[in-house]
Every structure is written in C-alpha cells, then in structure tokens.
CSV table of C-alpha atoms and ligand atoms in Angstrom, one decimal:
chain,number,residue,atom,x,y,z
K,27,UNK,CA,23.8,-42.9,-51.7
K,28,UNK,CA,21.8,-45.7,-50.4
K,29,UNK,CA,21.3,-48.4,-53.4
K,30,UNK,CA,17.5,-48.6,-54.5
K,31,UNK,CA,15.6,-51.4,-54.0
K,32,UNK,CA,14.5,-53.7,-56.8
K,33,UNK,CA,11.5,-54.6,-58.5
K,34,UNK,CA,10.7,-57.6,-60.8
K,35,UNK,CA,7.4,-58.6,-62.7
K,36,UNK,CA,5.9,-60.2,-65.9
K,37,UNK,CA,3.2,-60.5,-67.9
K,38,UNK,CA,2.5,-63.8,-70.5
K,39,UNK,CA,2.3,-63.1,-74.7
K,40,UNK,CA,-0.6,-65.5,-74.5
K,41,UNK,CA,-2.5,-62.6,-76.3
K,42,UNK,CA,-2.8,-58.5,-76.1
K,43,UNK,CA,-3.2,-56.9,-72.8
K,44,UNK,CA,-6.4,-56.5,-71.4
K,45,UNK,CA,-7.6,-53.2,-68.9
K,46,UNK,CA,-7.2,-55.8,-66.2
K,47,UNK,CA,-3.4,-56.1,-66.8
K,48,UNK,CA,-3.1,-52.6,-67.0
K,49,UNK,CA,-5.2,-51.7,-63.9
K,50,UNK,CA,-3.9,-54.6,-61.6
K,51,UNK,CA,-0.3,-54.3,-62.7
K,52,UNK,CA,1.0,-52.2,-65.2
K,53,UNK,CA,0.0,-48.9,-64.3
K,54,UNK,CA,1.7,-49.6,-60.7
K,55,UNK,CA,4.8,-50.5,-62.8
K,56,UNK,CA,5.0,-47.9,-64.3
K,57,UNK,CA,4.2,-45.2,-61.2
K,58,UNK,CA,7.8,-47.3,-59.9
K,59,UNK,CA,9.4,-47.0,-61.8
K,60,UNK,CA,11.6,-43.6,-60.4
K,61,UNK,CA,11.7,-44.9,-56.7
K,62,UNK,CA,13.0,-48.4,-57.7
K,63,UNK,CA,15.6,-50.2,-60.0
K,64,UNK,CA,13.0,-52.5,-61.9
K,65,UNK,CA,13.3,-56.1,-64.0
K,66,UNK,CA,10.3,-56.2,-66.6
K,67,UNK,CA,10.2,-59.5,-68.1
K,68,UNK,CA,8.0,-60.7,-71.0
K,69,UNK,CA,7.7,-64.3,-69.6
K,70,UNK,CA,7.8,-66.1,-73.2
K,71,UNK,CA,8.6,-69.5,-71.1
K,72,UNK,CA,5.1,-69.3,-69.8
K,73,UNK,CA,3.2,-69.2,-72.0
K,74,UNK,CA,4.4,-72.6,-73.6
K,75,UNK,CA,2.1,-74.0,-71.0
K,76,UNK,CA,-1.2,-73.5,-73.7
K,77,UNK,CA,-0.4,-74.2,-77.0
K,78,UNK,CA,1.0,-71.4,-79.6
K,79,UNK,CA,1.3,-71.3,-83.5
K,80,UNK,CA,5.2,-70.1,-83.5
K,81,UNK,CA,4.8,-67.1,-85.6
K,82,UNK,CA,1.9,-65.9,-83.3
K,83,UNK,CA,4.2,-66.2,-79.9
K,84,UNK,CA,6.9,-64.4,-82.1
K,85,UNK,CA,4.8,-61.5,-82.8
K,86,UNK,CA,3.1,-61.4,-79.7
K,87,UNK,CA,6.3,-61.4,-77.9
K,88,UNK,CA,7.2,-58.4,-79.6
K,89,UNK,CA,3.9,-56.6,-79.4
K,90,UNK,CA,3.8,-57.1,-75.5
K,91,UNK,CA,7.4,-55.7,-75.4
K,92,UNK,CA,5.8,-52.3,-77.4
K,93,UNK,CA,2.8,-52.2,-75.2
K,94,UNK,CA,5.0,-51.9,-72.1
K,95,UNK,CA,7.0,-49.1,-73.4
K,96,UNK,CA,3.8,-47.8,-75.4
K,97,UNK,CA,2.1,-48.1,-71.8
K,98,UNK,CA,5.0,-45.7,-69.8
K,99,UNK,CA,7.9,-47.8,-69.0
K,100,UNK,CA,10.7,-45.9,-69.7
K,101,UNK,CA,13.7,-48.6,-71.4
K,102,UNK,CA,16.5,-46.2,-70.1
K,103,UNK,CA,14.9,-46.6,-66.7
K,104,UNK,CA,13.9,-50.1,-66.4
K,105,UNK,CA,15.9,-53.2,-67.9
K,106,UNK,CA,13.0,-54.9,-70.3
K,107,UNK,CA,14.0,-58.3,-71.5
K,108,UNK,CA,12.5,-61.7,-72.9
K,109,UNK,CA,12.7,-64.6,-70.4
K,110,UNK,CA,13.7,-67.3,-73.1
K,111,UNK,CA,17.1,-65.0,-73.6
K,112,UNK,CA,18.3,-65.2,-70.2
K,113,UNK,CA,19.2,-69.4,-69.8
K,114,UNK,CA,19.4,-68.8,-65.9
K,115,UNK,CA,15.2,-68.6,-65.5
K,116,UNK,CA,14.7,-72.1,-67.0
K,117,UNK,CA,18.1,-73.4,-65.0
K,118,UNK,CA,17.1,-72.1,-61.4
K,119,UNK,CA,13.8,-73.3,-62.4
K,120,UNK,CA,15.0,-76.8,-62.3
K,121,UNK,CA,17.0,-76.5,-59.1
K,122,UNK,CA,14.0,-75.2,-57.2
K,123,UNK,CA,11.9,-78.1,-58.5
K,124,UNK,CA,13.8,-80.0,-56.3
K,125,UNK,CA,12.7,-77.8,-53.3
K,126,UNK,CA,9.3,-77.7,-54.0
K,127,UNK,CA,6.6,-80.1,-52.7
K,128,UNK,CA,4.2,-81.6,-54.9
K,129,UNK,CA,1.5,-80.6,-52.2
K,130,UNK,CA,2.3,-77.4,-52.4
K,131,UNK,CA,1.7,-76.6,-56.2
K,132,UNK,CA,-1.2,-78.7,-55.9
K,133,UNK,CA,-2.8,-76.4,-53.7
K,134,UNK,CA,-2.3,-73.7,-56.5
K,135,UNK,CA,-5.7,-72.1,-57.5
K,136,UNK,CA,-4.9,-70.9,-61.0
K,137,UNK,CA,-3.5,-74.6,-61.8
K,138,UNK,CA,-7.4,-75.9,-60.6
K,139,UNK,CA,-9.1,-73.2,-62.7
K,140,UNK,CA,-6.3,-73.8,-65.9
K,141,UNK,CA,-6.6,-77.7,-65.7
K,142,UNK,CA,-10.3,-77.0,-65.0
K,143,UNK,CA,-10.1,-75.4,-68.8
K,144,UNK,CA,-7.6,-76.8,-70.7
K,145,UNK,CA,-8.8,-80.5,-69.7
K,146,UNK,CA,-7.1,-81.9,-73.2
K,147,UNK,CA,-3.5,-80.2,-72.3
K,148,UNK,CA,-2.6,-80.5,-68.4
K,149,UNK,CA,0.9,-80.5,-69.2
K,150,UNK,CA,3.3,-80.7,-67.0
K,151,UNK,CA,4.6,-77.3,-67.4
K,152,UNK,CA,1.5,-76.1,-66.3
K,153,UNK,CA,1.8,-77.6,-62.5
K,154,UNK,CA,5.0,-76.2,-62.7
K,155,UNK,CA,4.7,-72.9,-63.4
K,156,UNK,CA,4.6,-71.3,-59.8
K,157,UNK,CA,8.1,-72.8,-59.3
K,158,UNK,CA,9.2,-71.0,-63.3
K,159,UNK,CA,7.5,-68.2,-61.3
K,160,UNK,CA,9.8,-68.1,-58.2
K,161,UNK,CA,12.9,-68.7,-60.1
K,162,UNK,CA,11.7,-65.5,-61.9
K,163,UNK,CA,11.7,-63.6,-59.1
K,164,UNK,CA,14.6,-64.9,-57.2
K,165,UNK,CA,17.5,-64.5,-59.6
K,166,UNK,CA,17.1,-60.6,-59.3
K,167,UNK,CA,17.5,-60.8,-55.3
K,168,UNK,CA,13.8,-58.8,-55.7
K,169,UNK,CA,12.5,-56.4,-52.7
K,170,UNK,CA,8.7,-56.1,-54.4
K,171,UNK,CA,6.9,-57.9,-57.3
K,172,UNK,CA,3.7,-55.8,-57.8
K,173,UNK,CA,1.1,-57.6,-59.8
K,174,UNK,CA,-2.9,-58.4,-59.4
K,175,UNK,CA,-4.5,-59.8,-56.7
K,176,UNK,CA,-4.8,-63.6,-58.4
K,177,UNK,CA,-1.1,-63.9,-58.3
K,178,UNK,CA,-0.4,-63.3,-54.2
K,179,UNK,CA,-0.7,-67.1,-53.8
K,180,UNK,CA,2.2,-67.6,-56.1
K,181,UNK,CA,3.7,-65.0,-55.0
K,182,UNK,CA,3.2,-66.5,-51.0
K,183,UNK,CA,4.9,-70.0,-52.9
K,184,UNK,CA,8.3,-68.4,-53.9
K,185,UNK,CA,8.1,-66.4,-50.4
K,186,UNK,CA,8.1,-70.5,-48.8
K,187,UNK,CA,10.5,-71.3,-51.5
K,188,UNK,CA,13.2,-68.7,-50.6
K,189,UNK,CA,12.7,-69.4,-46.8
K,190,UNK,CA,13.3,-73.0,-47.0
K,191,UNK,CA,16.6,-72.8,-49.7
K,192,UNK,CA,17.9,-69.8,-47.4
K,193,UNK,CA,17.5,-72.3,-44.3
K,194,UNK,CA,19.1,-74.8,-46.2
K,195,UNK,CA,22.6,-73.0,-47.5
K,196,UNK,CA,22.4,-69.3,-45.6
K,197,UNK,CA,21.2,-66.4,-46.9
K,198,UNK,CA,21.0,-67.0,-50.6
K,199,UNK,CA,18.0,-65.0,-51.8
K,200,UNK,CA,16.2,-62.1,-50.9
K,201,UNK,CA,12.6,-63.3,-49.9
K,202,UNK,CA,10.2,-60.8,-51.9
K,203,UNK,CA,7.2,-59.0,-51.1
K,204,UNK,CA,4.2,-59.0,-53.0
K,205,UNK,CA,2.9,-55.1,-54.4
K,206,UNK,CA,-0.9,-55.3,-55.0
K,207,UNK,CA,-2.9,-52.1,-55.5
K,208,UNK,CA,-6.3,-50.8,-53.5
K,209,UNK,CA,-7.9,-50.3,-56.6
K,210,UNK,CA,-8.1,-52.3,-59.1
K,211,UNK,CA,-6.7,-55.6,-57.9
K,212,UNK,CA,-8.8,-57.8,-59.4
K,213,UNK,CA,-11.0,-56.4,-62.8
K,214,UNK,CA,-13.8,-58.6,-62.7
K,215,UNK,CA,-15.0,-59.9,-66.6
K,216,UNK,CA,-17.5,-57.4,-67.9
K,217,UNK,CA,-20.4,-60.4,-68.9
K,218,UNK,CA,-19.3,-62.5,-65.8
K,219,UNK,CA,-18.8,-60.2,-62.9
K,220,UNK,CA,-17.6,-63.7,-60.8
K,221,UNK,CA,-14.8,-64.4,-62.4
K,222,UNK,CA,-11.2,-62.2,-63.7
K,223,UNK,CA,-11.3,-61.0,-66.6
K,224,UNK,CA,-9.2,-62.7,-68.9
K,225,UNK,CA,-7.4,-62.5,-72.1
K,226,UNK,CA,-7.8,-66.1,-72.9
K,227,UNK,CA,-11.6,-65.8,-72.2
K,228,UNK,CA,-13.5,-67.3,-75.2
K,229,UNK,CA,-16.4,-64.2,-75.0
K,230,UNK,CA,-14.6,-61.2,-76.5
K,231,UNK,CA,-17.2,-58.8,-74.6
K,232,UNK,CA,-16.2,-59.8,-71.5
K,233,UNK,CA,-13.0,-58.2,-71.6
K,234,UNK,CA,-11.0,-54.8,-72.5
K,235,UNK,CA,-8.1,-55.3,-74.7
K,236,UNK,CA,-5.9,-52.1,-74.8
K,237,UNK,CA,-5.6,-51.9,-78.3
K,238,UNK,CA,-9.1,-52.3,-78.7
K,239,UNK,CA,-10.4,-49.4,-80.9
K,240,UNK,CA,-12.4,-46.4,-79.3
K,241,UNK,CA,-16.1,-47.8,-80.6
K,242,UNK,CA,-14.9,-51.6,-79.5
K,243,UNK,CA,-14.5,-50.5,-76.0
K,244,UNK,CA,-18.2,-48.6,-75.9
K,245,UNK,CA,-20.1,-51.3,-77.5
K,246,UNK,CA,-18.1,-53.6,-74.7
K,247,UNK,CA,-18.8,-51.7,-71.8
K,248,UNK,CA,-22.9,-50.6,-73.0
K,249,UNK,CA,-23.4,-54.6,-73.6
K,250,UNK,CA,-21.5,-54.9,-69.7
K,251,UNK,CA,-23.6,-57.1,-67.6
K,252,UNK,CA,-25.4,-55.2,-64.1
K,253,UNK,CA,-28.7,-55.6,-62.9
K,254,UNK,CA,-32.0,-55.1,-62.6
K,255,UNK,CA,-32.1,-52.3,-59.4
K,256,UNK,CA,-30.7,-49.2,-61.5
K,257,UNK,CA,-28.5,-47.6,-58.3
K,258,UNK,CA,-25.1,-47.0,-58.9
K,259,UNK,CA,-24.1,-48.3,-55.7
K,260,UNK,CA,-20.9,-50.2,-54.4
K,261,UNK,CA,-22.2,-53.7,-53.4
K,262,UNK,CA,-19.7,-56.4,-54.5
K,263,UNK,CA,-22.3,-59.5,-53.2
K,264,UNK,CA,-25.4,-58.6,-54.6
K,265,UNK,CA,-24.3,-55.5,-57.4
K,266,UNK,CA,-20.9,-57.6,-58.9
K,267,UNK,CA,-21.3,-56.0,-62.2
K,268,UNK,CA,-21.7,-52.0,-61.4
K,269,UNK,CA,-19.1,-52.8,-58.7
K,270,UNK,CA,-16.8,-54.0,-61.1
K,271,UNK,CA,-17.8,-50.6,-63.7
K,272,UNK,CA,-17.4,-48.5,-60.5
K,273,UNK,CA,-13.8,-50.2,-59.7
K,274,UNK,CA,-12.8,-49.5,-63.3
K,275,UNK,CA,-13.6,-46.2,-63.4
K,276,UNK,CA,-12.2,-45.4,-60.1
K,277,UNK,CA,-9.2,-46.8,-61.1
K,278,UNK,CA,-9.4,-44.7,-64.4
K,279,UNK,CA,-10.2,-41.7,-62.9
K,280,UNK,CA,-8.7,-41.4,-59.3
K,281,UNK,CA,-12.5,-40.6,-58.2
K,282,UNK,CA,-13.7,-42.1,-54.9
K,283,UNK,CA,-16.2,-45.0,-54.9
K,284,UNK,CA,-18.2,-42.6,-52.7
K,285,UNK,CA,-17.8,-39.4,-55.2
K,286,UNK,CA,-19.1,-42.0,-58.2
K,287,UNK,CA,-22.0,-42.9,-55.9
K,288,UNK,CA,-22.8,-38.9,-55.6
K,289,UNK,CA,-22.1,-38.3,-59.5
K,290,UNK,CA,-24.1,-40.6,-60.7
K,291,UNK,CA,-27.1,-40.0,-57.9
K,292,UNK,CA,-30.4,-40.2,-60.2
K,293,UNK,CA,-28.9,-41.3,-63.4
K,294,UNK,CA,-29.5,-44.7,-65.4
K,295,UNK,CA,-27.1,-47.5,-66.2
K,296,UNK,CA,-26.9,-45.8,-69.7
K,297,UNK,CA,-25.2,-42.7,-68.4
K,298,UNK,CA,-23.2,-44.5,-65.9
K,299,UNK,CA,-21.8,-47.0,-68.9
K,300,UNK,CA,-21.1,-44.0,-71.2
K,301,UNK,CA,-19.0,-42.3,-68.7
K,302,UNK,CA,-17.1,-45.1,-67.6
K,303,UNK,CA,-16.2,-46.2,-71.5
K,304,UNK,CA,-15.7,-42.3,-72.5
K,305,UNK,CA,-12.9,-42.2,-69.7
K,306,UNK,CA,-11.3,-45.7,-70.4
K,307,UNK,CA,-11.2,-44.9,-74.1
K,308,UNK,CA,-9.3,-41.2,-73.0
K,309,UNK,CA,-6.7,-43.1,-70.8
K,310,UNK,CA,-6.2,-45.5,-73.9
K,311,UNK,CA,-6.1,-43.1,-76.5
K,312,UNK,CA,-2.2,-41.9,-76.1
K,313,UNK,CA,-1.0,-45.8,-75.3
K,314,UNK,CA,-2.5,-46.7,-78.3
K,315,UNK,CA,-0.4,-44.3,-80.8
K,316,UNK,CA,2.5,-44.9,-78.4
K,317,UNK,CA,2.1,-48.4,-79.4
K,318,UNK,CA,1.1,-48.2,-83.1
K,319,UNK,CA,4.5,-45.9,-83.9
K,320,UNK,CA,6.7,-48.5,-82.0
K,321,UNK,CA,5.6,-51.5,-84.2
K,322,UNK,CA,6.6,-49.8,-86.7
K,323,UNK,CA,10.3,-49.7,-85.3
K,324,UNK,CA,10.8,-53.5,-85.4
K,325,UNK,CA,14.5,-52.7,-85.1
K,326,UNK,CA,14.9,-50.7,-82.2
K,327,UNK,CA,12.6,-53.3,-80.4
K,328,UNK,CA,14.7,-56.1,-81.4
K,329,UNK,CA,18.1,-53.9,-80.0
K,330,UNK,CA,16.5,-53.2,-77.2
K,331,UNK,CA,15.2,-56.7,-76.7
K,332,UNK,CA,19.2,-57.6,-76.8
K,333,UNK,CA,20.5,-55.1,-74.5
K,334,UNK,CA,17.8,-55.6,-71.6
K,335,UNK,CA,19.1,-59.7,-72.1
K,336,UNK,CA,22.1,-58.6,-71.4
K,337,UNK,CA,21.7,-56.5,-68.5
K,338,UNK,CA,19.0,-59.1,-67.1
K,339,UNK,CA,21.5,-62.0,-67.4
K,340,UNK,CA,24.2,-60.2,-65.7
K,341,UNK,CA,22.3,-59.8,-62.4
K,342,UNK,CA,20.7,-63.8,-62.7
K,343,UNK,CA,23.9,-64.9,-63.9
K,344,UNK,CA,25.7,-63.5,-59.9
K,345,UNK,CA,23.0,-65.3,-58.4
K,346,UNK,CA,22.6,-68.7,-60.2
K,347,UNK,CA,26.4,-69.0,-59.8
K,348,UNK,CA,26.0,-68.3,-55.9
K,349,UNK,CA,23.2,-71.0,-55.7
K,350,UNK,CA,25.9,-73.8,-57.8
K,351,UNK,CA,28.4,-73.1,-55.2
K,352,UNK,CA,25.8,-73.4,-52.4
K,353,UNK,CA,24.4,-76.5,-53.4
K,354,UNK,CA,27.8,-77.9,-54.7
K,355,UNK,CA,27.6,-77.7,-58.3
K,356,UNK,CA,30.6,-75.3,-58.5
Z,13,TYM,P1,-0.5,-62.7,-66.6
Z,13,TYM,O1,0.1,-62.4,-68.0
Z,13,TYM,O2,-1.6,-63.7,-66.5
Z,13,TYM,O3,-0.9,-61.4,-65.9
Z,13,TYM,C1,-0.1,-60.3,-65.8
Z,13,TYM,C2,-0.5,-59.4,-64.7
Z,13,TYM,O4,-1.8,-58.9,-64.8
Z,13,TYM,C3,-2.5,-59.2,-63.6
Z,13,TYM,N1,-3.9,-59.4,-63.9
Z,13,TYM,C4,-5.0,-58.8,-63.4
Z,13,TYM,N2,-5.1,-57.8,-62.5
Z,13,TYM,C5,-6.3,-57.4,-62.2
Z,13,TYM,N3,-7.4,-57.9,-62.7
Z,13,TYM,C6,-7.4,-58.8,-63.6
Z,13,TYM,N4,-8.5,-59.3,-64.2
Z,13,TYM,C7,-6.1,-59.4,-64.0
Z,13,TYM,N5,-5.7,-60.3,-64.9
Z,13,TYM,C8,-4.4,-60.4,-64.8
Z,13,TYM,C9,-1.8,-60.4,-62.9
Z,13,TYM,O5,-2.0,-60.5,-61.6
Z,13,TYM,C10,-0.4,-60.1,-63.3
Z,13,TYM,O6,0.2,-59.3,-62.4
Z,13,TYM,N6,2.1,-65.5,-63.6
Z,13,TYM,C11,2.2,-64.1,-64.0
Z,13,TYM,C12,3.3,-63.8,-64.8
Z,13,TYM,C13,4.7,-64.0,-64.2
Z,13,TYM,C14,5.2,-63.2,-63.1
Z,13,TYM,C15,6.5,-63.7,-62.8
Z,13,TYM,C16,4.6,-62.1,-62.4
Z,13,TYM,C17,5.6,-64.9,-64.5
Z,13,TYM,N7,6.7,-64.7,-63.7
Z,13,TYM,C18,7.2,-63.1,-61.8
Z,13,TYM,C19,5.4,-61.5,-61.4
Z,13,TYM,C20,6.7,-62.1,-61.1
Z,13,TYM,C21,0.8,-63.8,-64.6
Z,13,TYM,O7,-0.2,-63.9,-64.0
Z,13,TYM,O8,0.8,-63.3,-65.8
C-alpha cells in the first residue's frame, strides 16, 4: 500500500468563520480529506498577534474547533489539534527565525495591510508570523497546504525557507505545495468589492459569518454593494461586486459563471441577490445545527482537543528532533 500523502492547514480564532473561510479553504479541506492523511490546526499562537480578552480566545478556540467538525471534517479521519498544545510549533518557529531574512518578511503583503490597520500594535509577532507559519507547515513533512488565494505568498516564504535549510543540512523537510481552488479563492467583501472579506472587518455587512442566522445573511447580501448597469455579467474590473455575488454562488452551487449569466438573463439585481442568499443560507443550514449540538458537548471537544495534541506532537516531535541533530543541538 503506497503511504498517502499529507495535508496540513489552519485557520486563526481571531473571531467566527466567515463564507470566505469556508469557500477559499474549508470546503477544499474537507473534499480531502479521504485522498489524504490531513493536520488541521486551530493556530491559537496567531492570533496573539492582535490583542484578545482571554476568555474570548478560550471560547473562540473551542468554537472554531466545533465549526470544523460542524463544517465536515471528520475527527476519526483527520488529526485536529490546538497549536499552543504542541511546544514544537513555537520551538521550530525560533530555529527558522534564524533562517529567515528580514527582507524577506518585509516583502510580506498581509504584514503591510495588518500594520497598515493595527498602527497602535505592530508587534513583533506580527512581522513574524510567516516564519510561525512555515514552522507550521514544516514539522508535518507536508505534501499540500490548501488555503485562499491571500496566503500563496506565505506559503511561497516557507517553500524558500525549506529550500535554503535543506541546502544547508540535506534533506530535512519536505518543501510543500500550495492547494488553492478555481472558485472561490479570494471572496471579495460584500460593501467593498476591492478588498477580502474579512472577519476582523469593522462593517458587519461586509461579510458572511457562518453562524450568522438565515435573515442576517439576506439582509447582508440585499444591502451587497453592485452597480448601477443591472446585467448580471462577470466583469471583475468594472462589475467587482456582482462578480464577487456570481463567484459566491458559483462556488455554492457548482453552476458555471456562464449558466449564472443565462439564468439570470433579464432579471434585476433583486432577483439575482435573493437567489444567491436563498442558496448560501441552504448550504449553511445543516453546519449550523452541526455546530449548535457540538457546543453543547464541551467534553468530547476538550478529549478530542487532547488526543489530536497527541497525535499532532508525535509527528512534529520526529521532525524537530531531526532538525536538533542537524543543526547540532542534539
Ligand atoms: P486565516 O484564519 O486568516 O484564514 C483561514 C483561511 O481562510 C482563507 N481566507 C479566504 N479565502 C477566500 N476568500 C477570503 N476572503 C478569505 N479570507 C480568508 C485563508 O486563505 C486561509 O486559508 N495564516 C493563515 C493561518 C495559518 C496557516 C498555517 C494556514 C497559520 N499557519 C499553516 C496554512 C498552513 C490564515 O490566513 O488564517
């Protein structure tokens, strides 16, 4: 039997999921989770880099866990775990520090556009995060990380970062590919069609949160920002906001962007925004009583939390030991 390959990804507590999450990353997760032996990681360490009320993180933590499994990843399958309970993450993390250039993380977009926000907090953390990042990936000698389109420069970082250890000391890790779907890469905020939508985004309209109740989500997506031509038509440059509507409910509904074009031949922006919210609230509807009877098994969350630390650390654990021996730590 020919061993599967591996898969490794995370997503931030910093606050609930939000349809952008699910369509850029999660849902590809989960559609991997047969063909591959996958690492899920709720990457608690990262989101230290904006500030956090410790009983929020604590909860959140917990709630992200149940919105993976509530969103289809099965915990026999795949090993779920919290990156503050395996040690190795913050330890290679360090080592790597010391094999990244300070050019190269200041190239980073997202740190630009995170400083850019958080002008009162650019910690140091925050500059640091790609290399947190790579160490993430590395320790789990990972084939494919799929996640969004915003993270392929990161993911481009710990590609350089792997090369230039394994030229160093041999061949030490496995240099990882990025996953990014066709569809859905890169959900667009729904009252700023230039810029990802994002769960840290002060306008609550602007994005999809997948707990958000039924009536939420249609008053979200009728108030969604378009234009003044009334086509549904696929024009990223001059159309961003029905683009972005079409993307989403391509991505909800497996339709073509040219069989959306045809459907909605004739018909108003009205129309067009019903159907899209009608079919986002359907795809939501099962996740969200997934989710609602897990929270209210705080103990099998908390087991399960423990066992996929466990079987997390004993893979980083092979790998951090290698890198000690290589770099003469051991
Ligand atoms: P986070 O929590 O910011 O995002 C989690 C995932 O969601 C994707 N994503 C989007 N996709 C499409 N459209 C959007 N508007 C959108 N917003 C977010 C992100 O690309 C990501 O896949 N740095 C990572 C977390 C991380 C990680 C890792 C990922 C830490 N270590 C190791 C992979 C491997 C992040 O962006 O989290």
């Amino acid at each position: 039997m020919t061993q599967k390959k591996r898969i490794f990804s995370g997503m931030q507590p910093t606050g609930f999921l939000t349809l952008g999450n699910y369509l850029g990353a999660m849902r590809n997760w989960v559609a991997l989770q047969d063909e591959y032996d996958c690492v899920y990681s709720v990457v608690d360490l990262h989101s230290l880099t904006v500030r956090n009320e410790a009983k929020d993180l604590r909860q959140r933590r917990l709630s992200l866990l149940a919105q993976y499994i509530a969103c289809g990843l099965d915990p026999e399958k795949n090993i779920l775990f919290m990156q503050s309970h395996v040690s190795a993450h913050a330890e290679l993390c360090w080592i790597l520090s010391c094999y990244t250039y300070m050019g190269e993380l200041s190239r980073m977009t997202q740190f630009k556009e995170k400083a850019a926000k958080q002008q009162d907090n650019i910690n140091a953390g925050l500059f640091t995060y790609p290399i947190l990042m790579a160490a993430d990936i590395l320790l789990y000698q990972t084939d494919l990380v799929p996640v969004g389109e915003d993270q392929k420069q990161h993911l481009e970082l710990s590609r350089d970062i792997a090369e230039r250890f394994n030229g160093i000391y041999g061949n030490v890790f496995k240099v990882p590919e990025p996953y990014i779907p066709k569809v859905g890469a890169r959900i667009m905020s729904l009252q700023d069609p230039g810029s990802k939508m994002s769960k840290s985004d002060e306008n609550a309209n602007s994005y999809i949160l997948l707990l958000d109740p039924p009536e939420t989500i249609m008053r979200k997506f009728k108030r969604a920002v378009t234009d003044s031509e009334a086509v549904i038509r696929y024009d990223v440059k001059n159309k961003p906001g029905v683009s972005n509507l079409m993307s989403i409910y391509s991505s909800v509904t497996g339709k073509t962007l040219e069989q959306i074009e045809n459907e909605f031949e004739g018909k108003g922006y009205g129309d067009f925004k019903t159907a899209v919210g009608e079919a986002v609230v359907e795809t939501l509807r099962p996740i969200q009583e997934e989710y609602n009877k897990l929270m209210e098994s705080k103990d099998y969350l908390q087991d399960l939390m423990k066992k996929g630390a466990e079987a997390a650390g004993r893979i980083a654990g092979k790998t951090l030991s290698k890198v000690y021996r290589k770099i003469g730590l051991a």
